[in-house]
XYZ file of C-alpha atoms in Angstrom:
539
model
C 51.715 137.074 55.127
C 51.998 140.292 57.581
C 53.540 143.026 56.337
C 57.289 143.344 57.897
C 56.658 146.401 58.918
C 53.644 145.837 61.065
C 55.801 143.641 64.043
C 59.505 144.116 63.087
C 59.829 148.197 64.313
C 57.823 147.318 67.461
C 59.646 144.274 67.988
C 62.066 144.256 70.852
C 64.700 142.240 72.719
C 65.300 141.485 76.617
C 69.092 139.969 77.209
C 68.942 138.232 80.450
C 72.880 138.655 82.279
C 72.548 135.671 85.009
C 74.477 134.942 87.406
C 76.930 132.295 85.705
C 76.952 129.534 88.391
C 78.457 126.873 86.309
C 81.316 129.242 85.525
C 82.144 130.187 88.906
C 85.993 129.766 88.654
C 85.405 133.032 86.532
C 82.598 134.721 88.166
C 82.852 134.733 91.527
C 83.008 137.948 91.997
C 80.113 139.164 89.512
C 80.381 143.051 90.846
C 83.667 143.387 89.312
C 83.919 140.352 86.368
C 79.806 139.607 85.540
C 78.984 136.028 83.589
C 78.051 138.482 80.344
C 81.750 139.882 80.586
C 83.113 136.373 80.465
C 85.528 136.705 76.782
C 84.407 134.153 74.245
C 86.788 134.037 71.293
C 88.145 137.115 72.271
C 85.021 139.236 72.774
C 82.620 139.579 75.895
C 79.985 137.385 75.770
C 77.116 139.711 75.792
C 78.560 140.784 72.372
C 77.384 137.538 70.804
C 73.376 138.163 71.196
C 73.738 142.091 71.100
C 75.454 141.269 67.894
C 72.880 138.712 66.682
C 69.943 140.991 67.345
C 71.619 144.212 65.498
C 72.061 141.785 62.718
C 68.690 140.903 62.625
C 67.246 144.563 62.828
C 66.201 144.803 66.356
C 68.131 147.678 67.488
C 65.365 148.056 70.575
C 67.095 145.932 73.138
C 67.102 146.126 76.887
C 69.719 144.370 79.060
C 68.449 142.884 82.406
C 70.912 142.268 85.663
C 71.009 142.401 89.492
C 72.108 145.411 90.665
C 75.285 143.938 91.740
C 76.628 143.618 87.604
C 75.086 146.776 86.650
C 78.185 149.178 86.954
C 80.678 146.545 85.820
C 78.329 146.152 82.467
C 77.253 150.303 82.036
C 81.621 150.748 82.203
C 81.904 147.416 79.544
C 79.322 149.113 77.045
C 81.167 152.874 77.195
C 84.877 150.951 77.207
C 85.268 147.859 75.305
C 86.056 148.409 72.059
C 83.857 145.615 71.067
C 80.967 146.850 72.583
C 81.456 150.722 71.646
C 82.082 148.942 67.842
C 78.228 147.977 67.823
C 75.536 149.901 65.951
C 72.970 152.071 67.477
C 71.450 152.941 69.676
C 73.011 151.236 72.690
C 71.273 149.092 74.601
C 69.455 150.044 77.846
C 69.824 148.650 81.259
C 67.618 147.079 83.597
C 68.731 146.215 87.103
C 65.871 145.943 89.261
C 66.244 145.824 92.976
C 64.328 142.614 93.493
C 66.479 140.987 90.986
C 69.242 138.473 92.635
C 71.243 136.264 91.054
C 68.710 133.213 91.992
C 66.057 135.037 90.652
C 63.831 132.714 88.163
C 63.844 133.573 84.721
C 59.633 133.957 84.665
C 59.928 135.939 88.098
C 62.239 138.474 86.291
C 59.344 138.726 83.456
C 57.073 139.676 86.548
C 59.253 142.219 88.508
C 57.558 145.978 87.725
C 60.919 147.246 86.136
C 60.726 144.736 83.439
C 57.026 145.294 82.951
C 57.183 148.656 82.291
C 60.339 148.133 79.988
C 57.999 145.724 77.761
C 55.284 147.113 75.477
C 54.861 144.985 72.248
C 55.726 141.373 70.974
C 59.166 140.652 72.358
C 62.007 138.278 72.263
C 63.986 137.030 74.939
C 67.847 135.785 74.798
C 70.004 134.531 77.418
C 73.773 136.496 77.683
C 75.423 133.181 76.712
C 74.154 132.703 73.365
C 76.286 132.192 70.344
C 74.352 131.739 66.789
C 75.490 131.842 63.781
C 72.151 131.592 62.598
C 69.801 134.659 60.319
C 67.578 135.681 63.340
C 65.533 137.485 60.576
C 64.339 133.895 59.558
C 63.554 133.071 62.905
C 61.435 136.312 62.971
C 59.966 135.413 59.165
C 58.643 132.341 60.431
C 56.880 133.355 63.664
C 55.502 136.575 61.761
C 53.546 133.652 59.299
C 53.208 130.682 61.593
C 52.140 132.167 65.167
C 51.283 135.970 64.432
C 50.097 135.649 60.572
C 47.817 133.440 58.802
C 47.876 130.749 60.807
C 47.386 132.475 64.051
C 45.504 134.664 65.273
C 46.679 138.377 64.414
C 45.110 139.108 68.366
C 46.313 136.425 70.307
C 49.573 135.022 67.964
C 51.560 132.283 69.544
C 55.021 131.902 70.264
C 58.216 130.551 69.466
C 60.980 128.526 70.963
C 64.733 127.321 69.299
C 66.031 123.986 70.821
C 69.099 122.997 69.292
C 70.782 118.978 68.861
C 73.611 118.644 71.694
C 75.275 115.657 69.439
C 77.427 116.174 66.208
C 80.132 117.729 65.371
C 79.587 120.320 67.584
C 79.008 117.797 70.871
C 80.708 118.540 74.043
C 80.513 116.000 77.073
C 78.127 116.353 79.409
C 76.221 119.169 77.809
C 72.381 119.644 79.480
C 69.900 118.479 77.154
C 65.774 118.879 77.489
C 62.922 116.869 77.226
C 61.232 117.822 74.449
C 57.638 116.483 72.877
C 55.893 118.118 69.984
C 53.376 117.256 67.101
C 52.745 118.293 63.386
C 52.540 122.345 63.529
C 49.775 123.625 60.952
C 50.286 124.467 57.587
C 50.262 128.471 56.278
C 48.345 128.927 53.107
C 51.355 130.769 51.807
C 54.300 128.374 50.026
C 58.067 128.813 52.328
C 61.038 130.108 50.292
C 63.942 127.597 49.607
C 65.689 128.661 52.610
C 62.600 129.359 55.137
C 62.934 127.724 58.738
C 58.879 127.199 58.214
C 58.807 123.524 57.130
C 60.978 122.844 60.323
C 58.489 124.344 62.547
C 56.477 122.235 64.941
C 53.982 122.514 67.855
C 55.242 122.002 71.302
C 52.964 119.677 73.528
C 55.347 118.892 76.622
C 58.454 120.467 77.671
C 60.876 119.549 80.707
C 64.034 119.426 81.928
C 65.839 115.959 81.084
C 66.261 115.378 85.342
C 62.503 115.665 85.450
C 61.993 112.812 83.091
C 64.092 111.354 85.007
C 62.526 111.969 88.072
C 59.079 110.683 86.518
C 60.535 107.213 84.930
C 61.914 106.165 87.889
C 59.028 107.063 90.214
C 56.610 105.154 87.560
C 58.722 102.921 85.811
C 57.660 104.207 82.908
C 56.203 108.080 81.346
C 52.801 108.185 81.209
C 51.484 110.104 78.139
C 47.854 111.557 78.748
C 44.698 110.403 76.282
C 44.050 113.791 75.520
C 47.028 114.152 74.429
C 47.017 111.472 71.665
C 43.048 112.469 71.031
C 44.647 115.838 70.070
C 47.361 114.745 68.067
C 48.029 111.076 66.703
C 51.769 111.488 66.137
C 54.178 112.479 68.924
C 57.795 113.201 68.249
C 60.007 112.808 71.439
C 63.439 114.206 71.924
C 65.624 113.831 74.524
C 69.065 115.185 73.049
C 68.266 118.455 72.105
C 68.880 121.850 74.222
C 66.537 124.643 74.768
C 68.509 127.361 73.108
C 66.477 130.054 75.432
C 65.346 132.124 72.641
C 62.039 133.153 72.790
C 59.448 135.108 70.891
C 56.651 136.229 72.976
C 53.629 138.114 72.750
C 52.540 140.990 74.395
C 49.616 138.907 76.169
C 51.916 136.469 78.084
C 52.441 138.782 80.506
C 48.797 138.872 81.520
C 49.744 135.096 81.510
C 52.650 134.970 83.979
C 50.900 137.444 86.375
C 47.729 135.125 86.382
C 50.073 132.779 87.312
C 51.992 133.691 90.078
C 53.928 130.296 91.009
C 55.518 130.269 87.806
C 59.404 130.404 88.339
C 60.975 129.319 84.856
C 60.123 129.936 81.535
C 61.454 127.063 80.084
C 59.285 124.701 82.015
C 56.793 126.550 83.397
C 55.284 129.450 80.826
C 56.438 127.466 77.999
C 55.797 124.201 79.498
C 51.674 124.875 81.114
C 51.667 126.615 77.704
C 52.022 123.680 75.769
C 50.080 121.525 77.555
C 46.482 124.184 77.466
C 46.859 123.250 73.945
C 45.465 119.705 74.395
C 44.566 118.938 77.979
C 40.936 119.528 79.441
C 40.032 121.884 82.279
C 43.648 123.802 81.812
C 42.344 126.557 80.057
C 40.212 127.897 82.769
C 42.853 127.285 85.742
C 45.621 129.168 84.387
C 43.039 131.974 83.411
C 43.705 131.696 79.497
C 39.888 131.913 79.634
C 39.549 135.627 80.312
C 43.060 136.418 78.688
C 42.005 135.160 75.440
C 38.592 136.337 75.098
C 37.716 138.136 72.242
C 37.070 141.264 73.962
C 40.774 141.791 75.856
C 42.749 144.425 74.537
C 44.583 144.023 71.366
C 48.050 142.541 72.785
C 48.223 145.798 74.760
C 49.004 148.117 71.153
C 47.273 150.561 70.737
C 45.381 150.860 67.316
C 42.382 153.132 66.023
C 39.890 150.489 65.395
C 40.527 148.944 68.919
C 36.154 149.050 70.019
C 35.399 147.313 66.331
C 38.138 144.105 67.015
C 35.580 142.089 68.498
C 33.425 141.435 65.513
C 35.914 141.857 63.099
C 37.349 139.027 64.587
C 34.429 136.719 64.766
C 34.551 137.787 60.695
C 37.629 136.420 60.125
C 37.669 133.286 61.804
C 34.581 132.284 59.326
C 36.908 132.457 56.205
C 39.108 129.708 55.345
C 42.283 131.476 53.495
C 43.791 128.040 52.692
C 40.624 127.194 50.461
C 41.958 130.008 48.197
C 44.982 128.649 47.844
C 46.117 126.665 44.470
C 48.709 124.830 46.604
C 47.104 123.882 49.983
C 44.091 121.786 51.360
C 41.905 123.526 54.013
C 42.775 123.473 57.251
C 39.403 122.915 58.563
C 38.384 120.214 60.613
C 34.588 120.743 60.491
C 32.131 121.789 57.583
C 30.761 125.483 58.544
C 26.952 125.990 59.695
C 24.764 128.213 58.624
C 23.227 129.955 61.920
C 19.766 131.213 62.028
C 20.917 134.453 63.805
C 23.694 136.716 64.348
C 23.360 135.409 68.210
C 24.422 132.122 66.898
C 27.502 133.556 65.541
C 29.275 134.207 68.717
C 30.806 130.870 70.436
C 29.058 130.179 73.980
C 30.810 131.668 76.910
C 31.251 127.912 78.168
C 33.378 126.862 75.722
C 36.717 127.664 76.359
C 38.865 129.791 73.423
C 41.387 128.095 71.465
C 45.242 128.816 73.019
C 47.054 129.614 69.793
C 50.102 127.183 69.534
C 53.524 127.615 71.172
C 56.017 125.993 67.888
C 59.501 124.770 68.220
C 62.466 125.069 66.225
C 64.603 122.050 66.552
C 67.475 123.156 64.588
C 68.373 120.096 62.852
C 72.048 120.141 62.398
C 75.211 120.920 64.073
C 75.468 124.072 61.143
C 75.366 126.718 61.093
C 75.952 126.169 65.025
C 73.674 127.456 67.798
C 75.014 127.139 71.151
C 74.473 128.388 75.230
C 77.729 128.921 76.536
C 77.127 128.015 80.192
C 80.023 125.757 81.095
C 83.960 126.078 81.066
C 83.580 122.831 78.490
C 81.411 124.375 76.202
C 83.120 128.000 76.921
C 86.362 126.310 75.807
C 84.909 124.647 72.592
C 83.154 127.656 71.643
C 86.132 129.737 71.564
C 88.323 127.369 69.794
C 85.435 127.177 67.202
C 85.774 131.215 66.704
C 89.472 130.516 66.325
C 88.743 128.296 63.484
C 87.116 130.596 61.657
C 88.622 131.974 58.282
C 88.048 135.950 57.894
C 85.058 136.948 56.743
C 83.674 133.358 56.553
C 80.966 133.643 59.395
C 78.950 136.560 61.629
C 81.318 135.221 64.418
C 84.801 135.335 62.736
C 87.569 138.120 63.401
C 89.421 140.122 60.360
C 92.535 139.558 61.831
C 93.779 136.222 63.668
C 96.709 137.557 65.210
C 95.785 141.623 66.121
C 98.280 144.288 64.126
C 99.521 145.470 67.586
C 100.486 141.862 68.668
C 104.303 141.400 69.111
C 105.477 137.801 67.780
C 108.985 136.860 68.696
C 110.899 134.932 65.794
C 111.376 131.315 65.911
C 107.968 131.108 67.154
C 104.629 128.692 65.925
C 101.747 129.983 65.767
C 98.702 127.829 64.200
C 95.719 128.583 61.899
C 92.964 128.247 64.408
C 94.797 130.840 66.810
C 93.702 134.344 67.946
C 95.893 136.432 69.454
C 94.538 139.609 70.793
C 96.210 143.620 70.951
C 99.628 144.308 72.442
C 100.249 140.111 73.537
C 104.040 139.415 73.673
C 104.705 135.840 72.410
C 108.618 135.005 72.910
C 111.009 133.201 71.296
C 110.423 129.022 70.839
C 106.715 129.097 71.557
C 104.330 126.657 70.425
C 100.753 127.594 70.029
C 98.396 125.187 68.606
C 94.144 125.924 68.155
C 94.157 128.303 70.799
C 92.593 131.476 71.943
C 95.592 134.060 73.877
C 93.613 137.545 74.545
C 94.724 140.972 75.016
C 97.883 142.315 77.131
C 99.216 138.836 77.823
C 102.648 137.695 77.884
C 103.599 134.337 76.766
C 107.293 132.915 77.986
C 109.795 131.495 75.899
C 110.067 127.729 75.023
C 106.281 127.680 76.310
C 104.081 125.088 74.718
C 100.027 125.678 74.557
C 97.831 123.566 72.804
C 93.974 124.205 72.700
C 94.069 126.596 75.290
C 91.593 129.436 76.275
C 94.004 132.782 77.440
C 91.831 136.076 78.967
C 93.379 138.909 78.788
C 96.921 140.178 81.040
C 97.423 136.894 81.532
C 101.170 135.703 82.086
C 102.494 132.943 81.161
C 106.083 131.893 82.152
C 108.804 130.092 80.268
C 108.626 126.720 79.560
C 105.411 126.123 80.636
C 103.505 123.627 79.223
C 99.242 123.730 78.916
C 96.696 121.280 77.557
C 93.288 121.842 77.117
C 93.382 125.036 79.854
C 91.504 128.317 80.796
C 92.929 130.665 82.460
C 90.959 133.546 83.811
C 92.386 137.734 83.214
C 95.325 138.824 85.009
C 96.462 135.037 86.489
C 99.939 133.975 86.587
C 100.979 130.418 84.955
C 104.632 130.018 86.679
C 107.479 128.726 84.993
C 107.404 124.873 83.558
C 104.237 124.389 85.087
C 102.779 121.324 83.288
C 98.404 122.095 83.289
C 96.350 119.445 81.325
C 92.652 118.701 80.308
C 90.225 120.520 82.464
C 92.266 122.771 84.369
C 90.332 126.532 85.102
C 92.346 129.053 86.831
C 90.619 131.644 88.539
C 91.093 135.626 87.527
C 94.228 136.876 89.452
C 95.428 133.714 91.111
C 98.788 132.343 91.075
C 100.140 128.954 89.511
C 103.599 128.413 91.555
C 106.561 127.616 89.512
C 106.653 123.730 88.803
C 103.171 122.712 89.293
C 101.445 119.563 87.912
C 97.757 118.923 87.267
C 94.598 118.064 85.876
C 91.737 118.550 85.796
C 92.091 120.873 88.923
C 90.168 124.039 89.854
C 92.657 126.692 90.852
C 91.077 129.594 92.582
C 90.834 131.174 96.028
C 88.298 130.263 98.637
C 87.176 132.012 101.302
C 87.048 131.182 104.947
C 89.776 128.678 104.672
C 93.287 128.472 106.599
C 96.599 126.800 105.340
C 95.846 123.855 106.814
C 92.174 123.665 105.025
C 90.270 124.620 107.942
C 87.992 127.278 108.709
C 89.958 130.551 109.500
C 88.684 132.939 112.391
C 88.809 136.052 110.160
C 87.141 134.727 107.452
C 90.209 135.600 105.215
C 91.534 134.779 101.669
C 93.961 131.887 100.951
C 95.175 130.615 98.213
C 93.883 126.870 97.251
C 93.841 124.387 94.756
C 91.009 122.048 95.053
C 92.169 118.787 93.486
C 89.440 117.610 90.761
C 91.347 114.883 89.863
C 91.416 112.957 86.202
C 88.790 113.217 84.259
C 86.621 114.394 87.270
C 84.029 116.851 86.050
C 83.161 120.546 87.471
C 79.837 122.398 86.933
C-alpha cells in the first residue's frame, strides 16, 4: 500500500455550487440567495461537504460558481458563523466567466479557470451533499484499489459513490441511476475490519435511469454487448441506487475530457465512455486513451526527479506479480509470463492498445450511516428533520445544542426532541412544535401548531396558524390561522394572507404576470399562488 503521504497532501477538492433548479421556490434569485446557501438543518448547505472534506484532511478545496453567486457566497464564508467556525485555510473561489448556471458539469472541468485551479489527483463534490460517512476511507480505498497495487501508480483509476435511494432513508420520487458493474480486482494486501475495499467494484455501464428508459422502450428490451460478457462473466445491475456525485479523479482525466470535447456530464459521459473503454473494442483509440495512456506521457502532470527513467521502470514493474508473494492471495494473472529473446520484445507493440485502468464504484450498501444529494424540497425537508433527530454529539452532522442558548421559549409551550431551534427565535405561549427545524430570528405566534416543518431564518409565523409537512423560505410571512399541509414551499419574502388553506401549493412570486393571471405590460411583480393541488408533485 502507498504511503499516505505520497497522495493525501497533494490531494484536493472542487465543490461544484449549481444552480439549484429543482429548488427554485428558494433560489430564484441565485445573486442574492445561491442553491449552496440553501439552510439544511440549520446550516448552509455548502457547510455539509466543506465540513466533510476538513474532516477528512483535505483542507485544499476550491469552490466553483457562476459569477452571478460569487459575491453572495465570498459575504457567506466571511459572515456566517458556520462557515467562519470551519478550520483552515478557507476555501478559494472559482467563478469563471463562461460558467452559467446550465453549464455541464464536464464543461466546467474544461473551462481554463478550473484547469489552472487543478494540479494533482482530485476529488469532486456537488454543494448538496450530506454524508455522514469517514471520507478518509473513501480515500484509503482508492489510494490501494485504483492508485496502489492494483493500479497503476502512473495512470491510477478512479472512483465513484452511488448510494441505495430505498430504506429507511427513502423519500418519494427520489432520481435513481442506472448502474452496471462487475467483480473489481483483488489487492494483494488483506482490508481492515472496517475498510470500504471488499465493497468496491468495477463500473462497466453507467446512465441515467430516463435513458434506460429511453433504450427499453425503443428496443423492447436492453441489449448488453458480447464484449462485454467476454470481459466479464458476471454483471450486477442496479437500478435503485443514486450517483452520490463524489468523485476521485486523476490528474490525467483532464487530458481525457479535452480529447473529448462533446462531453457535457460527468456522470454519464467521462464516467460513463470511461467505463465502457474498459471492455469494448476500438474505444480506446477514438476517445484518444491511446496516446493518453502511453507509457511515455507525463507522470499524471507531478512533477518528480526521476520523470525521463518512468518509462522503463514501468515496463519493470508490470513483469512482477506482487500477489504471488502474498500468503493470503492467488495471482492475479491471467496468462503465464514469456521469456523474450530480447529486450525489444519487452516493450508491448504500438498496435495494441494500453490497458484503461478501472473506474470502481462504491454502492454504499445501507441506508447508515446515510449519504444523501439534497436536490429537492422532499429530500431538503427529510434531510433536515434527520439533523433534528440527532442526539448531541452522536454524529458529524448533529448540533450541541437543540434549542440555541439565545432562543426565547414562552411558557406553556411544546417543544419536541427532534426540534432545532436556532439564535434569538421567539416561540410564544401555547405552541406546538413537533420534529421540526425553526431557524434563526424567527417569530413563532401563540396557539400556533407546526408539525414536521422546515423554518429559514426571520421567518414569521402568526398566531394560530397551523403547518404540516411545510418549508418556508427566510424572511416570509405565514398569516394568522393559516392552515398549510404536505408539500407546501413558500418562497423567501412572500406573504401567506391571514386565513389561507392549502396543499401542496407553491407560494412564490412570478414575474410578468397581472392580477388577473395574464401577461402584464411592464413585466412587473405580483404576488401568486400557483395551485399544485393534492399530492401533485413539484421538481
Amino acid at each position: 500500500m502507498p504511503a499516505k503521504s505520497s497522495i493525501s497532501p497533494d490531494f484536493q477538492a472542487l465543490i461544484l455550487c449549481g444552480p439549484g433548479v429543482s429548488l427554485n421556490t428558494f433560489t430564484s434569485t441565485p445573486e442574492d440567495f445561491p442553491k449552496a446557501l440553501v439552510p439544511i438543518g440549520n446550516r448552509p448547505m455548502v457547510w455539509y461537504p466543506l465540513d466533510w472534506c476538513y474532516r477528512m484532511n483535505v483542507s485544499r478545496i476550491t469552490l466553483i460558481t457562476p459569477p452571478s453567486s460569487c459575491k453572495a457566497i465570498e459575504n457567506a464564508l466571511s459572515r456566517n458563523p458556520d462557515l467562519t467556525s470551519l478550520p483552515h485555510p478557507r476555501p478559494e473561489i472559482i467563478a469563471p466567466e463562461d460558467l452559467s448556471q446550465n453549464t455541464g458539469t464536464a464543461e466546467i472541468l474544461r473551462l481554463s479557470e478550473v484547469q489552472r485551479a487543478i494540479n494533482g489527483h482530485f476529488l469532486i463534490l456537488p454543494c448538496d451533499l450530506l454524508s455522514e460517512l469517514a471520507g478518509e476511507s473513501l480515500l484509503e480505498a482508492w489510494m490501494v484499489h485504483a492508485a496502489g497495487i492494483v493500479g497503476s501508480s502512473a495512470f491510477p483509476g478512479g472512483l465513484g459513490v452511488w448510494f441505495p435511494t430505498r430504506g429507511e432513508h427513502a423519500v418519494k420520487g427520489e432520481e435513481t441511476n442506472f448502474l452496471m458493474t462487475a467483480q473489481a480486482a483483488q489487492a494483494t494486501v488483506p482490508p481492515a475490519s472496517n475498510s470500504l475495499r471488499p465493497s468496491l467494484s468495477q463500473v462497466v455501464y453507467s446512465s441515467t435511469t430516463d435513458t434506460l428508459h429511453d433504450v427499453t422502450e425503443s428496443k423492447h428490451s436492453f441489449p448488453v454487448r458480447h464484449g462485454l460478457l467476454r470481459k466479464h462473466g458476471r454483471i450486477r445491475m442496479l437500478t435503485t441506487t443514486r450517483d452520490a456525485h463524489i468523485y476521485l479523479f486523476p490528474y490525467w482525466i483532464l487530458d481525457f475530457l479535452n480529447q473529448n470535447p462533446t462531453f457535457d456530464s460527468i456522470s454519464e459521459d467521462i464516467v460513463g465512455w470511461w467505463a465502457k473503454a474498459t471492455w469494448q473494442d476500438g474505444l480506446v483509440p477514438k476517445l484518444g486513451l491511446d496516446h493518453i495512456l502511453k507509457p511515455s506521457h507525463p507522470l499524471d502532470g507531478v512533477e518528480h526527479a526521476e520523470n525521463e527513467n518512468y518509462s522503463s521502470k514501468i515496463e519493470i514493474e508490470d513483469e512482477i506479480d506482487l500477489a504471488s508473494m502474498s500468503s493470503t492471495h492467488v495471482s492475479n494473472l491471467l496468462t503465464p509470463p514469456t521469456t523474450p529473446s530480447s529486450s525489444s520484445e519487452q516493450r508491448r507493440p504500438e498496435s495494441v492498445p494500453p490497458q484503461v485502468p478501472p473506474f470502481l464504484a462504491y454502492v454504499h450498501p445501507s441506508a447508515t450511516p446515510l449519504i444523501r444529494r439534497i436536490d429537492t424540497p422532499s429530500l431538503l425537508l427529510h434531510a433536515s428533520l434527520h439533523i433534528a433527530s440527532l442526539d448531541p454529539s452522536s454524529s458529524p452532522l448533529s448540533h450541541p445544542h437543540k434549542v440555541h442558548p439565545t432562543a426565547t421559549i414562552v411558557a406553556r409551550t411544546t417543544i419536541g426532541q427532534d426540534v432545532l431551534v436556532g439564535a434569538n427565535t421567539n416561540v410564544q405561549q401555547h405552541v406546538t412544535i413537533k420534529s421540526s427545524v425553526i431557524g434563526a430570528n424567527c417569530k413563532i405566534g401563540a396557539g400556533s401548531r407546526l408539525i414536521k416543518c422546515v423554518l429559514m431564518d426571520e421567518v414569521e409565523v402568526g398566531e394560530k396558524a397551523v403547518l404540516t409537512g411545510v418549508v418556508v423560505g427566510a424572511r416570509a410571512r405565514v398569516g394568522k390561522e393559516c392552515k398549510l399541509g404536505e408539500g407546501c414551499e413558500v418562497q423567501p419574502g412572500f406573504v401567506v394572507e391571514d386565513g389561507t388553506e392549502g396543499k401542496g401549493e407553491k407560494f412564490m412570486v412570478f414575474e410578468g404576470l397581472d392580477e388577473e393571471g395574464e401577461l402584464a405590460d411592464d413585466d412587473g411583480l405580483v404576488d401568486m399562488e400557483i395551485e399544485g393541488g393534492d399530492g401533485d408533485e413539484h421538481e
